[in-house]
Amino acid sequence: MKYLCVYTVKGIIYLAMITTNEKIGHLIYQIRQDRGLTQAEFARKLGTSQSAVNRIEHGKQNLSLETLGRISDVLKKPLISITGSAVNLRIEGGHELKGSIKTRVSKNAAVCLLFAALLNKGTTRLKHMPRIEEVNRIVEVLISIGVSVKWQGNNDLEIKPPETLLMDKMDKQAARKTRSVLMMLGPIMHLFPEFSIPYAGGCKLGTRTVRPHLFALEEFGVDVVAKTGRYHVKVNKKTPDEIVLYESGDTVTENVLMAAARMEHEVTIKMASANYMVQDLCFFLRKLGVKVDGIGTTTLRVKGVGEIKKNVTYYPSEDPVEAMTFIAAAVTTNSQLTITRAPIEFVELELIKLKHMGLKFDISEWYKADNGQTNLADITIHKHNGKLVALEEKIYARPFPGLNIDNLPYFVPIAAIAKGRTLIHDWVYEERALYYTEMRKLGANVTLADPHRAYIDGPTKFSAADIVCPPALRPAVLLLIGMLAADGISMLRNVYSINRGYEDLAERLNSVGAHITVMNEL
């Protein structure tokens, strides 16, 4: 692996192609010395042990790009710069997974809470935040408009808005890489009578209309006009008594919640999403002093606070989609694997479907997440030895409490190894089902009925392949799961779309028996 490193020691600029852990370790040692840090101080700031730092500096520890990023943050020096490069995964498939793997904090809750922190003039601390590309882009956007955003320890974020946001200084390139930027509308409407945000980007999943956002925010006096490359927003604030959402979308509900959070008059939101990330936002708003009733239902009643200035710490809950990813990986590779800290109420229906396909699993006693609200459990998936059978009924998703919309794709590799024909009906996105046909390159028998429906015929014996990642998060991970089950060497190229939603995924899968090598094309 090669890294192009640009660094300064005692005022001298160095440019080097680093090819070994030993050289990287020596570079870290030099910069630490230049910063006047002892190994013990450096270890404490990095959130690790002094012995681990000693191993790093002597080249005796493998370092992921994410770990190098953390070291860069602590040393306050960009340690690596990889421009025009692509991260690829080399997968040696056919190995069983074993042991246990921990579910980390929800991507979708994390990105929403970053914007929700703009409601608070005090300091917000978000714990155990995922260091993923989606979060990185939002952090870049926030910093560009004057927000103080600092990583603390390994994965905690401290967020402190300035007196006035610098909206005209926004990093438009970073903003356009994430659809989540739409969630700026809810909090920013309280701060300016007029502002602009760039068009939203993110996964390419067909036409994903923003109309539900606009219809809902119109009720608060927000007028959004599409200009070239941006949305121009004018605010003539008013407080509605009741809003019926045009669509029960997650981000739509979050935007309306943030709009209502600083309205002192009670607002009732009907047809709201009750999904996990919406619940996390509601729990966070309560920490800010906002009254929210009806959490977990489709009718929310919100009584906001005119001005919020609190120093708060919040623990976002774990990610049910990540839990489902590991469930699918275990089933597809015919492995016994325990997934710990899974948000059980958001994967229960998925597990019932798998049970009726013939899968056996155990669920531990439930316990609370660190937010004190979300129910977690440990799930042990048992080997099925090729005895899974297709469900007669179609598998489809719907808003919570239905089968999670983002969990639906993970039934594709599972259905591929089951005996019989499965119909996957992905009605939400116009083009996501089209990406399921990429699994054909690994030997899966996928027949597209229309842009929303795909038939999967099994059982499949997956075969190795060399594939470029599609520009959509979930379909990209399906290919990785199929490659884990395929005998031989596969290459999954340009995995940025996976890194948008998963932290250290290859490293974590390797910890339970996978054989994945991260490779960088320079």
PDB file of N, CA and C in Angstrom, residues 257-290:
ATOM      1  N   LEU A 257     -39.553  18.446  12.176  1.00  0.00           N
ATOM      2  CA  LEU A 257     -39.273  18.465  13.615  1.00  0.00           C
ATOM      3  C   LEU A 257     -38.336  19.614  13.983  1.00  0.00           C
ATOM      4  N   MET A 258     -37.311  19.829  13.166  1.00  0.00           N
ATOM      5  CA  MET A 258     -36.361  20.902  13.451  1.00  0.00           C
ATOM      6  C   MET A 258     -36.989  22.267  13.212  1.00  0.00           C
ATOM      7  N   ALA A 259     -37.905  22.339  12.244  1.00  0.00           N
ATOM      8  CA  ALA A 259     -38.622  23.593  12.028  1.00  0.00           C
ATOM      9  C   ALA A 259     -39.511  23.909  13.220  1.00  0.00           C
ATOM     10  N   ALA A 260     -40.146  22.884  13.791  1.00  0.00           N
ATOM     11  CA  ALA A 260     -41.059  23.078  14.921  1.00  0.00           C
ATOM     12  C   ALA A 260     -40.330  23.278  16.241  1.00  0.00           C
ATOM     13  N   ALA A 261     -39.051  22.891  16.293  1.00  0.00           N
ATOM     14  CA  ALA A 261     -38.326  22.856  17.568  1.00  0.00           C
ATOM     15  C   ALA A 261     -38.136  24.225  18.206  1.00  0.00           C
ATOM     16  N   ARG A 262     -38.183  25.281  17.403  1.00  0.00           N
ATOM     17  CA  ARG A 262     -38.025  26.621  17.970  1.00  0.00           C
ATOM     18  C   ARG A 262     -39.295  27.449  17.833  1.00  0.00           C
ATOM     19  N   MET A 263     -40.426  26.732  17.656  1.00  0.00           N
ATOM     20  CA  MET A 263     -41.741  27.374  17.666  1.00  0.00           C
ATOM     21  C   MET A 263     -42.371  27.144  19.040  1.00  0.00           C
ATOM     22  N   GLU A 264     -42.697  28.209  19.731  1.00  0.00           N
ATOM     23  CA  GLU A 264     -43.226  28.061  21.091  1.00  0.00           C
ATOM     24  C   GLU A 264     -44.687  27.630  21.114  1.00  0.00           C
ATOM     25  N   HIS A 265     -45.333  27.673  19.973  1.00  0.00           N
ATOM     26  CA  HIS A 265     -46.712  27.214  19.825  1.00  0.00           C
ATOM     27  C   HIS A 265     -46.682  25.721  19.465  1.00  0.00           C
ATOM     28  N   GLU A 266     -47.567  24.912  20.037  1.00  0.00           N
ATOM     29  CA  GLU A 266     -47.550  23.466  19.761  1.00  0.00           C
ATOM     30  C   GLU A 266     -47.949  23.179  18.319  1.00  0.00           C
ATOM     31  N   VAL A 267     -47.160  22.327  17.676  1.00  0.00           N
ATOM     32  CA  VAL A 267     -47.410  21.894  16.302  1.00  0.00           C
ATOM     33  C   VAL A 267     -47.641  20.386  16.298  1.00  0.00           C
ATOM     34  N   THR A 268     -48.706  19.955  15.658  1.00  0.00           N
ATOM     35  CA  THR A 268     -48.981  18.524  15.508  1.00  0.00           C
ATOM     36  C   THR A 268     -48.568  18.092  14.102  1.00  0.00           C
ATOM     37  N   ILE A 269     -47.742  17.054  14.039  1.00  0.00           N
ATOM     38  CA  ILE A 269     -47.248  16.528  12.760  1.00  0.00           C
ATOM     39  C   ILE A 269     -47.899  15.166  12.533  1.00  0.00           C
ATOM     40  N   LYS A 270     -48.696  15.062  11.483  1.00  0.00           N
ATOM     41  CA  LYS A 270     -49.367  13.802  11.165  1.00  0.00           C
ATOM     42  C   LYS A 270     -48.709  13.133   9.966  1.00  0.00           C
ATOM     43  N   MET A 271     -48.858  11.817   9.885  1.00  0.00           N
ATOM     44  CA  MET A 271     -48.215  10.993   8.843  1.00  0.00           C
ATOM     45  C   MET A 271     -46.692  11.079   8.947  1.00  0.00           C
ATOM     46  N   ALA A 272     -46.204  11.253  10.167  1.00  0.00           N
ATOM     47  CA  ALA A 272     -44.761  11.335  10.406  1.00  0.00           C
ATOM     48  C   ALA A 272     -44.128   9.947  10.305  1.00  0.00           C
ATOM     49  N   SER A 273     -42.864   9.909   9.967  1.00  0.00           N
ATOM     50  CA  SER A 273     -42.098   8.659  10.052  1.00  0.00           C
ATOM     51  C   SER A 273     -41.835   8.359  11.527  1.00  0.00           C
ATOM     52  N   ALA A 274     -41.917   7.077  11.873  1.00  0.00           N
ATOM     53  CA  ALA A 274     -41.604   6.654  13.244  1.00  0.00           C
ATOM     54  C   ALA A 274     -40.291   5.884  13.281  1.00  0.00           C
ATOM     55  N   ASN A 275     -39.484   6.050  12.248  1.00  0.00           N
ATOM     56  CA  ASN A 275     -38.273   5.246  12.093  1.00  0.00           C
ATOM     57  C   ASN A 275     -37.206   5.610  13.130  1.00  0.00           C
ATOM     58  N   TYR A 276     -36.163   4.781  13.195  1.00  0.00           N
ATOM     59  CA  TYR A 276     -35.159   4.871  14.261  1.00  0.00           C
ATOM     60  C   TYR A 276     -34.462   6.218  14.320  1.00  0.00           C
ATOM     61  N   MET A 277     -34.090   6.778  13.156  1.00  0.00           N
ATOM     62  CA  MET A 277     -33.362   8.058  13.181  1.00  0.00           C
ATOM     63  C   MET A 277     -34.259   9.213  13.606  1.00  0.00           C
ATOM     64  N   VAL A 278     -35.550   9.118  13.290  1.00  0.00           N
ATOM     65  CA  VAL A 278     -36.505  10.130  13.735  1.00  0.00           C
ATOM     66  C   VAL A 278     -36.654  10.068  15.253  1.00  0.00           C
ATOM     67  N   GLN A 279     -36.717   8.860  15.791  1.00  0.00           N
ATOM     68  CA  GLN A 279     -36.812   8.711  17.243  1.00  0.00           C
ATOM     69  C   GLN A 279     -35.575   9.280  17.928  1.00  0.00           C
ATOM     70  N   ASP A 280     -34.387   9.024  17.355  1.00  0.00           N
ATOM     71  CA  ASP A 280     -33.160   9.579  17.939  1.00  0.00           C
ATOM     72  C   ASP A 280     -33.211  11.105  17.964  1.00  0.00           C
ATOM     73  N   LEU A 281     -33.683  11.701  16.868  1.00  0.00           N
ATOM     74  CA  LEU A 281     -33.798  13.160  16.833  1.00  0.00           C
ATOM     75  C   LEU A 281     -34.766  13.651  17.909  1.00  0.00           C
ATOM     76  N   CYS A 282     -35.885  12.956  18.079  1.00  0.00           N
ATOM     77  CA  CYS A 282     -36.857  13.360  19.111  1.00  0.00           C
ATOM     78  C   CYS A 282     -36.234  13.314  20.503  1.00  0.00           C
ATOM     79  N   PHE A 283     -35.472  12.260  20.790  1.00  0.00           N
ATOM     80  CA  PHE A 283     -34.819  12.146  22.104  1.00  0.00           C
ATOM     81  C   PHE A 283     -33.809  13.279  22.302  1.00  0.00           C
ATOM     82  N   PHE A 284     -33.097  13.638  21.224  1.00  0.00           N
ATOM     83  CA  PHE A 284     -32.131  14.738  21.299  1.00  0.00           C
ATOM     84  C   PHE A 284     -32.842  16.067  21.540  1.00  0.00           C
ATOM     85  N   LEU A 285     -33.944  16.303  20.831  1.00  0.00           N
ATOM     86  CA  LEU A 285     -34.686  17.554  21.008  1.00  0.00           C
ATOM     87  C   LEU A 285     -35.186  17.689  22.440  1.00  0.00           C
ATOM     88  N   ARG A 286     -35.582  16.576  23.026  1.00  0.00           N
ATOM     89  CA  ARG A 286     -35.988  16.626  24.437  1.00  0.00           C
ATOM     90  C   ARG A 286     -34.840  17.097  25.322  1.00  0.00           C
ATOM     91  N   LYS A 287     -33.600  16.657  24.993  1.00  0.00           N
ATOM     92  CA  LYS A 287     -32.430  17.111  25.763  1.00  0.00           C
ATOM     93  C   LYS A 287     -32.272  18.626  25.659  1.00  0.00           C
ATOM     94  N   LEU A 288     -32.718  19.203  24.532  1.00  0.00           N
ATOM     95  CA  LEU A 288     -32.616  20.648  24.329  1.00  0.00           C
ATOM     96  C   LEU A 288     -33.762  21.407  24.992  1.00  0.00           C
ATOM     97  N   GLY A 289     -34.700  20.681  25.574  1.00  0.00           N
ATOM     98  CA  GLY A 289     -35.819  21.330  26.246  1.00  0.00           C
ATOM     99  C   GLY A 289     -37.094  21.382  25.435  1.00  0.00           C
ATOM    100  N   VAL A 290     -37.058  20.811  24.216  1.00  0.00           N
ATOM    101  CA  VAL A 290     -38.243  20.778  23.355  1.00  0.00           C
ATOM    102  C   VAL A 290     -39.166  19.653  23.843  1.00  0.00           C
TER     103      VAL A 290
END
